Amino acid sequence: MALYGYQEIRTPAFEATELFRRGVGEGTDIVNKEMYTFTDLGGKELTLCPELTAPVIRAYIENNMGAVTPISRLYYIDSLFRQERPQKGRLRQFHQFGAEAIGSPYPEQDVEIIALAFELCVSFAVGKVRVRLNTLGSPAHRGTYLEDLRGALTRYGDQLSELDRYRLENNPLRIFDSKDTHTQKIVAQYAPPLWDYISNEDREHFQSVRNGLEALKIPFEQDPSLVRGLDYYTRTTFEITSERLGAQDAICGGGRYDDLVEELGGKSVPAVGFATGIERLLLAAHERPKEVPLRQPLDIFLVFEPEPASATAIRLAQRLRQNGYSVVMETLRRSIKAQFREANRLGAHWTLILGGKEMAAGRVEIKEMLTGTQKTVSLESIFSSSRGYKQILKSFSL
Ligand code: HAM
């Protein structure tokens, strides 16, 4: 995330149920049958978050984040809850890693988000993935399409399940989410192609997104049936699937949602984002992530003899941390040899040694682990408040 300039956001575990009804949409599977909803003692209806785009936008509006910067790049890692039948890759409590870029209407932003999601999958070595891409156009032009879709499919209404008839009547786009194979056949055969209803601006936007992905050599395929199961999408939608997963093969999904901020009570601000299912990412990853460092680099390991150096060592570690160094100090009172082994295990850049001899001389020994170069510095110079910071830095340039 740091490579792409995204900052972490944390939102509460539950939100007002109304947020998801309005954000994700009545008629979606999530809102209709998957939310864990309860009433608190004050009679408020609350829901354990089933997704985080709506909560992030709620927080964005409430904290007036748009006033601070015209573009907010945010990411999250969190637990989510959906009442679904558990199976491989589908859990009732699961985890998502996601990113939302709020503020830009331009295709570069769609490309950045898709590239970020794609690179993440690649870095986890998830095998062969497919990027499916579609555009839903702008909702302003969707009215005619929805009318025609309803008109075309209502003829087959008596062949549809009660739920699918409800979808067709109240939220026709959601008919594409149907898991009923008969409905799927009818939709494939008789639904008018959404692409025919897309405006020229929407087509141009889509073309620019495709060009950007081609420039990055990210392979993708256009899939006109990819409407995604949440109501907020406008224009671009995408999903990344892995051949290593079974029926639940989507590692991540996302898209543009230019109207959500306004629908939830904010100004009209465009946005695009994605979320990755962490459990699915791990299921698909055979190897460990390649480029991701598995541990934080450690600046200093502080080796010391408790008698007589304990109090000084504690102060020294604090002083170094106050100056921005990461420091681990021995707390198991192991032998000096064992402490050095630990410094090596942790990959410390420097080891500071504070034994009886050093204490007596009022000095500390600094060793650069990679080169073995050693240097002695007076404790006084490290602790002296005025010159402390510079002196410490100078002491370490061995
Ligand atoms: P979503 O497609 O509902 O989109 O979920 C994104 C990913 O979360 C899925 O591709 C899947 O990997 C994982 N996932 C979903 N449900 C489960 C489950 N029950 N068990 C395990 N993993 C699951 C969203 O949530 C949107 N908020 C994405 C987004 C962000 N769109 C724009 N910004």
Coordinates of C-alpha atoms and ligand atoms in Angstrom, one line a residue:
M1 CA 0.0 0.0 0.0
A2 CA 2.9 2.3 0.8
L3 CA 4.2 1.8 -2.8
Y4 CA 0.9 3.1 -4.1
G5 CA 0.5 5.9 -1.5
Y6 CA -2.6 4.5 0.3
Q7 CA -3.3 5.1 4.0
E8 CA -5.0 2.8 6.4
I9 CA -8.6 3.5 7.6
R10 CA -10.3 1.6 10.4
T11 CA -14.1 1.6 10.7
P12 CA -16.3 0.1 13.4
A13 CA -17.4 -3.6 13.4
F14 CA -21.0 -2.7 13.0
E15 CA -23.0 0.2 11.4
A16 CA -26.6 1.3 11.2
T17 CA -28.5 -1.3 9.1
E18 CA -29.8 1.6 7.0
L19 CA -26.3 2.3 5.6
F20 CA -26.2 -1.1 3.8
R21 CA -29.8 -0.9 2.7
R22 CA -29.0 2.4 1.0
G23 CA -25.4 1.7 0.0
V24 CA -25.3 -1.9 -1.1
G25 CA -29.0 -1.8 -2.1
E26 CA -32.4 -3.4 -1.4
G27 CA -32.7 -6.5 -3.6
T28 CA -29.1 -7.5 -3.4
D29 CA -28.3 -10.9 -1.9
I30 CA -26.2 -9.2 0.8
V31 CA -29.0 -7.0 2.1
N32 CA -31.9 -9.5 1.4
K33 CA -30.4 -12.6 3.1
E34 CA -26.9 -12.3 4.3
M35 CA -26.7 -9.6 6.9
Y36 CA -26.3 -10.2 10.6
T37 CA -28.7 -7.6 11.9
F38 CA -29.7 -7.0 15.5
T39 CA -31.5 -4.4 17.6
D40 CA -29.6 -2.7 20.4
L41 CA -31.1 -1.8 23.8
G42 CA -32.1 1.6 22.5
G43 CA -34.1 0.0 19.7
K44 CA -31.6 0.9 17.0
E45 CA -31.1 -1.5 14.1
L46 CA -27.5 -2.4 13.6
T47 CA -25.6 -4.8 11.3
L48 CA -22.2 -6.4 11.5
C49 CA -20.4 -5.1 8.4
P50 CA -20.8 -7.4 5.4
E51 CA -18.5 -5.2 3.3
L52 CA -16.5 -2.0 3.8
T53 CA -17.1 0.3 0.9
A54 CA -20.3 1.8 2.4
P55 CA -18.7 2.2 5.9
V56 CA -15.6 3.8 4.4
I57 CA -17.7 6.3 2.5
R58 CA -19.8 7.0 5.6
A59 CA -16.6 7.8 7.5
Y60 CA -15.3 9.9 4.6
I61 CA -18.4 12.0 4.6
E62 CA -18.7 12.3 8.4
N63 CA -15.1 13.4 8.8
N64 CA -15.3 15.7 5.8
M65 CA -12.2 14.1 4.3
G66 CA -12.8 15.7 0.9
A67 CA -12.0 19.1 2.5
V68 CA -8.5 18.0 3.4
T69 CA -7.5 16.7 0.0
P70 CA -9.3 16.3 -3.3
I71 CA -8.2 12.7 -3.5
S72 CA -8.3 10.2 -0.6
R73 CA -6.5 6.9 -1.2
L74 CA -7.5 4.5 1.6
Y75 CA -7.0 0.9 2.4
Y76 CA -8.4 -1.5 5.0
I77 CA -7.9 -5.0 6.5
D78 CA -10.8 -6.2 8.5
S79 CA -13.3 -9.0 9.5
L80 CA -16.6 -9.1 7.7
F81 CA -19.8 -11.1 8.2
R82 CA -22.2 -12.6 5.8
Q83 CA -24.8 -15.2 6.6
E84 CA -24.0 -17.7 3.8
R85 CA -23.7 -21.5 3.7
P86 CA -20.1 -22.1 4.6
Q87 CA -18.0 -24.0 2.0
K88 CA -14.4 -23.9 0.7
G89 CA -13.6 -20.2 0.3
R90 CA -16.9 -19.1 1.7
L91 CA -17.1 -18.3 5.4
R92 CA -19.6 -16.4 7.6
Q93 CA -16.8 -14.5 9.2
F94 CA -14.1 -13.7 6.7
H95 CA -11.4 -11.1 6.0
Q96 CA -11.0 -8.6 3.3
F97 CA -8.1 -6.5 2.3
G98 CA -9.4 -3.6 0.1
A99 CA -8.6 -0.1 -1.2
E100 CA -10.8 2.8 -2.2
A101 CA -9.7 5.9 -4.2
I102 CA -12.2 8.6 -3.6
G103 CA -12.1 11.8 -5.7
S104 CA -11.1 11.0 -9.3
P105 CA -13.5 10.4 -12.2
Y106 CA -10.7 9.6 -14.6
P107 CA -9.7 6.2 -16.1
E108 CA -6.1 6.5 -14.7
Q109 CA -7.7 5.9 -11.3
D110 CA -9.6 2.8 -12.5
V111 CA -6.3 1.5 -13.9
E112 CA -4.4 2.2 -10.7
I113 CA -7.0 0.2 -8.7
I114 CA -7.1 -2.7 -11.0
A115 CA -3.3 -2.8 -11.3
L116 CA -3.0 -2.7 -7.5
A117 CA -5.4 -5.7 -7.1
F118 CA -3.6 -7.6 -9.9
E119 CA -0.1 -7.0 -8.5
L120 CA -1.3 -8.1 -5.1
C121 CA -2.5 -11.4 -6.5
V122 CA 0.7 -11.8 -8.5
S123 CA 2.9 -11.1 -5.4
F124 CA 1.1 -13.9 -3.5
A125 CA 1.8 -16.3 -6.3
V126 CA -1.8 -17.4 -6.8
G127 CA -1.1 -19.1 -10.1
K128 CA -3.0 -18.3 -13.3
V129 CA -5.6 -15.6 -12.7
R130 CA -8.2 -14.2 -15.0
V131 CA -9.2 -10.5 -14.9
R132 CA -12.7 -10.0 -16.0
L133 CA -13.7 -6.5 -16.9
N134 CA -17.0 -4.8 -17.8
T135 CA -18.7 -1.4 -17.8
L136 CA -22.2 -0.8 -16.6
G137 CA -22.3 2.7 -18.0
S138 CA -23.7 5.6 -16.0
P139 CA -27.0 5.1 -14.1
A140 CA -28.4 8.2 -15.8
H141 CA -28.6 6.1 -19.0
R142 CA -29.6 3.0 -17.3
G143 CA -33.3 3.7 -17.0
T144 CA -34.2 2.6 -20.6
Y145 CA -32.0 -0.5 -20.2
L146 CA -33.8 -1.6 -17.1
E147 CA -37.2 -1.0 -18.7
D148 CA -36.2 -3.1 -21.7
L149 CA -34.6 -5.8 -19.6
R150 CA -37.8 -6.1 -17.5
G151 CA -39.9 -6.1 -20.7
A152 CA -37.8 -8.8 -22.3
L153 CA -37.8 -11.1 -19.4
T154 CA -41.2 -10.6 -17.9
R155 CA -42.5 -12.8 -20.7
Y156 CA -40.8 -15.7 -19.1
G157 CA -41.9 -14.7 -15.6
D158 CA -43.9 -17.9 -15.1
Q159 CA -40.6 -19.9 -15.5
L160 CA -38.8 -17.8 -12.9
S161 CA -38.6 -18.5 -9.2
E162 CA -40.4 -16.2 -6.8
L163 CA -37.1 -14.5 -5.8
D164 CA -36.1 -13.9 -9.5
R165 CA -39.6 -12.5 -10.2
Y166 CA -39.2 -10.1 -7.3
R167 CA -35.8 -9.1 -8.6
L168 CA -37.1 -8.4 -12.1
E169 CA -39.9 -6.3 -10.7
N170 CA -37.9 -4.3 -8.1
N171 CA -34.3 -4.3 -9.1
P172 CA -34.0 -5.9 -12.6
L173 CA -30.2 -5.7 -12.8
R174 CA -30.0 -8.2 -9.9
I175 CA -31.5 -10.9 -12.1
F176 CA -27.9 -11.4 -13.3
D177 CA -27.0 -12.5 -9.8
S178 CA -29.4 -15.4 -9.9
K179 CA -28.0 -18.8 -9.0
D180 CA -30.9 -20.6 -10.7
T181 CA -29.6 -22.3 -13.8
H182 CA -32.9 -22.0 -15.6
T183 CA -33.0 -18.2 -15.0
Q184 CA -29.4 -18.0 -16.1
K185 CA -30.3 -19.7 -19.4
I186 CA -33.2 -17.3 -20.0
V187 CA -31.0 -14.3 -19.1
A188 CA -28.2 -15.4 -21.5
Q189 CA -30.7 -15.9 -24.3
Y190 CA -33.1 -13.0 -23.9
A191 CA -31.6 -10.2 -21.9
P192 CA -30.8 -7.2 -24.2
P193 CA -27.0 -6.5 -24.2
L194 CA -26.2 -3.7 -21.8
W195 CA -23.4 -2.5 -24.1
D196 CA -26.0 -1.3 -26.6
Y197 CA -27.3 1.2 -24.1
I198 CA -23.9 2.7 -23.0
S199 CA -23.3 6.4 -23.8
N200 CA -20.3 7.5 -25.9
E201 CA -18.6 9.1 -22.8
D202 CA -18.9 5.8 -21.0
R203 CA -17.5 3.9 -24.0
E204 CA -14.6 6.3 -24.2
H205 CA -13.9 5.9 -20.4
F206 CA -14.0 2.1 -20.8
Q207 CA -11.7 2.2 -23.8
S208 CA -9.1 4.3 -21.8
V209 CA -9.2 1.8 -19.0
R210 CA -8.6 -1.0 -21.5
N211 CA -5.7 1.0 -23.0
G212 CA -4.1 1.6 -19.6
L213 CA -4.3 -2.1 -18.7
E214 CA -2.8 -3.0 -22.1
A215 CA 0.1 -0.5 -21.5
L216 CA 0.7 -2.4 -18.2
K217 CA 0.5 -5.7 -19.9
I218 CA -2.2 -6.8 -17.5
P219 CA -4.2 -9.5 -19.4
F220 CA -8.0 -9.1 -19.2
E221 CA -11.1 -10.2 -20.9
Q222 CA -14.3 -8.3 -21.4
D223 CA -17.3 -10.1 -19.7
P224 CA -20.6 -8.3 -20.4
S225 CA -22.4 -10.4 -17.7
L226 CA -20.2 -9.0 -14.9
V227 CA -22.7 -6.8 -13.1
R228 CA -21.4 -7.6 -9.6
G229 CA -23.8 -8.2 -6.8
L230 CA -23.9 -4.7 -5.2
D231 CA -26.0 -1.8 -6.4
Y232 CA -23.5 1.0 -6.2
Y233 CA -21.5 0.3 -9.3
T234 CA -21.3 2.7 -12.2
R235 CA -19.1 2.3 -15.3
T236 CA -16.1 -0.1 -14.6
T237 CA -16.6 -3.4 -12.8
F238 CA -13.9 -6.1 -12.5
E239 CA -13.2 -9.4 -10.8
I240 CA -10.0 -11.5 -10.5
T241 CA -10.5 -15.2 -10.4
S242 CA -8.1 -18.1 -9.8
E243 CA -8.1 -21.5 -11.4
R244 CA -6.9 -22.9 -8.2
L245 CA -10.1 -22.2 -6.4
G246 CA -13.3 -24.2 -6.8
A247 CA -16.9 -22.8 -7.1
Q248 CA -16.0 -19.7 -5.1
D249 CA -13.2 -18.6 -7.5
A250 CA -13.3 -14.8 -7.1
I251 CA -10.2 -13.6 -5.2
C252 CA -11.2 -10.1 -5.5
G253 CA -13.8 -7.8 -7.0
G254 CA -14.4 -4.1 -7.4
G255 CA -15.3 -1.2 -9.6
R256 CA -16.3 2.4 -9.9
Y257 CA -19.1 3.9 -7.8
D258 CA -19.5 7.5 -8.8
D259 CA -22.8 8.1 -7.1
L260 CA -22.4 6.5 -3.7
V261 CA -20.9 9.5 -1.8
E262 CA -23.9 11.6 -2.9
E263 CA -26.4 8.8 -2.2
L264 CA -25.1 8.6 1.4
G265 CA -25.5 12.3 2.0
G266 CA -22.1 13.8 0.8
K267 CA -21.2 15.9 -2.2
S268 CA -21.0 14.4 -5.6
V269 CA -17.6 12.7 -5.5
P270 CA -16.5 9.9 -7.8
A271 CA -14.7 6.8 -6.5
V272 CA -13.3 3.4 -7.4
G273 CA -12.1 0.5 -5.3
F274 CA -11.7 -3.2 -4.8
A275 CA -11.6 -5.8 -2.0
T276 CA -9.7 -9.1 -1.9
G277 CA -10.9 -12.0 0.2
I278 CA -7.8 -12.9 2.3
E279 CA -8.8 -16.5 3.0
R280 CA -9.3 -17.0 -0.8
L281 CA -6.0 -15.3 -1.5
L282 CA -4.2 -17.7 0.9
L283 CA -6.1 -20.7 -0.5
A284 CA -4.9 -19.9 -3.9
A285 CA -1.3 -19.0 -2.9
H286 CA 0.9 -22.1 -3.0
E287 CA 4.0 -20.2 -2.1
R288 CA 4.8 -17.5 0.3
P289 CA 4.5 -14.0 -1.0
K290 CA 7.6 -13.2 -3.1
E291 CA 8.4 -9.5 -2.7
V292 CA 6.7 -8.9 0.7
P293 CA 9.3 -8.7 3.4
L294 CA 8.3 -11.1 6.2
R295 CA 9.8 -9.1 9.0
Q296 CA 10.6 -5.6 9.9
P297 CA 14.3 -4.7 9.6
L298 CA 15.7 -4.2 13.0
D299 CA 18.2 -1.4 13.6
I300 CA 19.7 -2.3 16.9
F301 CA 20.0 -5.3 19.3
L302 CA 21.2 -4.3 22.7
V303 CA 23.5 -6.9 24.3
F304 CA 24.2 -6.3 27.9
E305 CA 25.2 -7.8 31.3
P306 CA 22.4 -7.2 33.8
E307 CA 24.9 -6.7 36.5
P308 CA 25.9 -3.8 36.4
A309 CA 24.4 -2.5 33.1
S310 CA 20.6 -3.2 33.5
A311 CA 19.5 0.4 34.4
T312 CA 21.8 2.0 31.8
A313 CA 20.7 -0.4 29.1
I314 CA 17.0 0.4 29.7
R315 CA 17.7 4.1 29.4
L316 CA 19.9 3.6 26.4
A317 CA 17.2 1.7 24.5
Q318 CA 14.7 4.4 25.3
R319 CA 17.0 7.1 24.1
L320 CA 17.7 5.3 20.9
R321 CA 14.0 4.7 20.2
Q322 CA 13.3 8.4 20.9
N323 CA 15.8 9.1 18.1
G324 CA 14.0 6.9 15.6
Y325 CA 15.9 3.6 15.9
S326 CA 14.1 0.3 16.3
V327 CA 15.7 -1.4 19.3
V328 CA 15.3 -4.9 20.8
M329 CA 17.0 -5.4 24.2
E330 CA 17.7 -8.7 25.9
T331 CA 15.1 -9.5 28.6
L332 CA 15.9 -13.2 29.1
R333 CA 19.3 -12.6 30.8
R334 CA 21.0 -15.0 28.5
S335 CA 24.7 -15.4 28.0
I336 CA 26.5 -12.8 25.8
K337 CA 27.0 -15.5 23.1
A338 CA 23.2 -16.3 23.1
Q339 CA 22.4 -12.7 22.9
F340 CA 24.5 -12.3 19.8
R341 CA 22.8 -15.3 18.3
E342 CA 19.5 -13.6 18.9
A343 CA 20.8 -10.4 17.3
N344 CA 21.6 -12.5 14.2
R345 CA 18.3 -14.3 14.2
L346 CA 16.5 -10.9 14.2
G347 CA 18.7 -9.5 11.4
A348 CA 19.8 -6.5 13.5
H349 CA 21.9 -4.0 11.6
W350 CA 23.9 -3.0 14.6
T351 CA 24.6 -4.7 18.0
L352 CA 25.4 -2.5 21.0
I353 CA 27.3 -4.1 23.7
L354 CA 27.2 -3.0 27.3
G355 CA 29.1 -5.2 29.6
G356 CA 30.9 -4.7 32.9
K357 CA 34.0 -3.5 31.1
E358 CA 32.1 -1.0 29.0
M359 CA 30.2 0.3 32.1
A360 CA 33.4 0.8 34.0
A361 CA 34.8 2.9 31.1
G362 CA 31.5 4.8 30.5
R363 CA 31.4 3.6 27.0
V364 CA 29.4 1.4 24.6
E365 CA 30.7 -0.9 21.9
I366 CA 28.9 -0.7 18.5
K367 CA 29.2 -3.5 16.0
E368 CA 27.9 -3.5 12.5
M369 CA 26.7 -7.0 12.0
L370 CA 27.2 -7.3 8.3
T371 CA 30.8 -6.2 8.2
G372 CA 31.9 -7.0 11.8
T373 CA 33.3 -3.4 12.1
Q374 CA 33.4 -2.2 15.6
K375 CA 33.7 1.2 17.3
T376 CA 33.5 2.5 20.8
V377 CA 31.5 5.5 21.8
S378 CA 31.1 7.3 25.2
L379 CA 27.8 6.8 26.9
E380 CA 27.9 10.5 27.8
S381 CA 27.9 11.6 24.2
I382 CA 24.8 9.5 23.5
F383 CA 23.0 10.7 26.5
S384 CA 24.0 14.4 26.4
S385 CA 20.7 16.1 25.5
S386 CA 21.9 18.8 23.2
R387 CA 24.1 16.8 20.9
G388 CA 22.5 13.5 21.5
Y389 CA 20.7 13.0 18.2
K390 CA 23.6 13.9 15.9
Q391 CA 26.1 12.2 18.0
I392 CA 24.2 8.9 17.9
L393 CA 23.9 9.1 14.1
K394 CA 27.6 9.9 13.8
S395 CA 28.6 7.0 16.1
F396 CA 26.8 4.5 13.8
S397 CA 28.5 5.5 10.6
L398 CA 31.2 2.9 11.0
Ligands
HAM1 P1 -17.5 -8.6 -2.9 O1 -17.3 -9.1 -4.3 O2 -18.8 -8.8 -2.3 O3 -17.1 -7.0 -3.1 O4 -16.3 -9.2 -2.0 C1 -15.0 -9.1 -2.4 C2 -14.2 -10.3 -2.1 O5 -14.4 -10.7 -0.8 C3 -14.7 -11.5 -2.9 O6 -14.1 -11.6 -4.2 C4 -14.2 -12.7 -2.1 O7 -12.8 -13.0 -2.3 C5 -14.3 -12.2 -0.7 N1 -15.6 -12.7 0.0 C6 -16.8 -12.2 -0.1 N2 -17.7 -13.0 0.6 C7 -16.9 -13.9 1.2 C8 -17.2 -15.0 2.1 N3 -18.5 -15.2 2.6 N4 -16.2 -15.8 2.6 C9 -14.9 -15.5 2.1 N5 -14.6 -14.5 1.3 C10 -15.6 -13.7 0.8 C11 -17.1 -6.2 -2.0 O8 -17.2 -6.5 -0.8 C12 -17.0 -4.7 -2.4 N6 -17.0 -3.9 -1.2 C13 -15.7 -4.5 -3.2 C14 -15.4 -3.1 -3.6 C15 -14.6 -2.2 -3.0 N7 -16.0 -2.5 -4.6 C16 -15.5 -1.2 -4.6 N8 -14.7 -1.1 -3.6

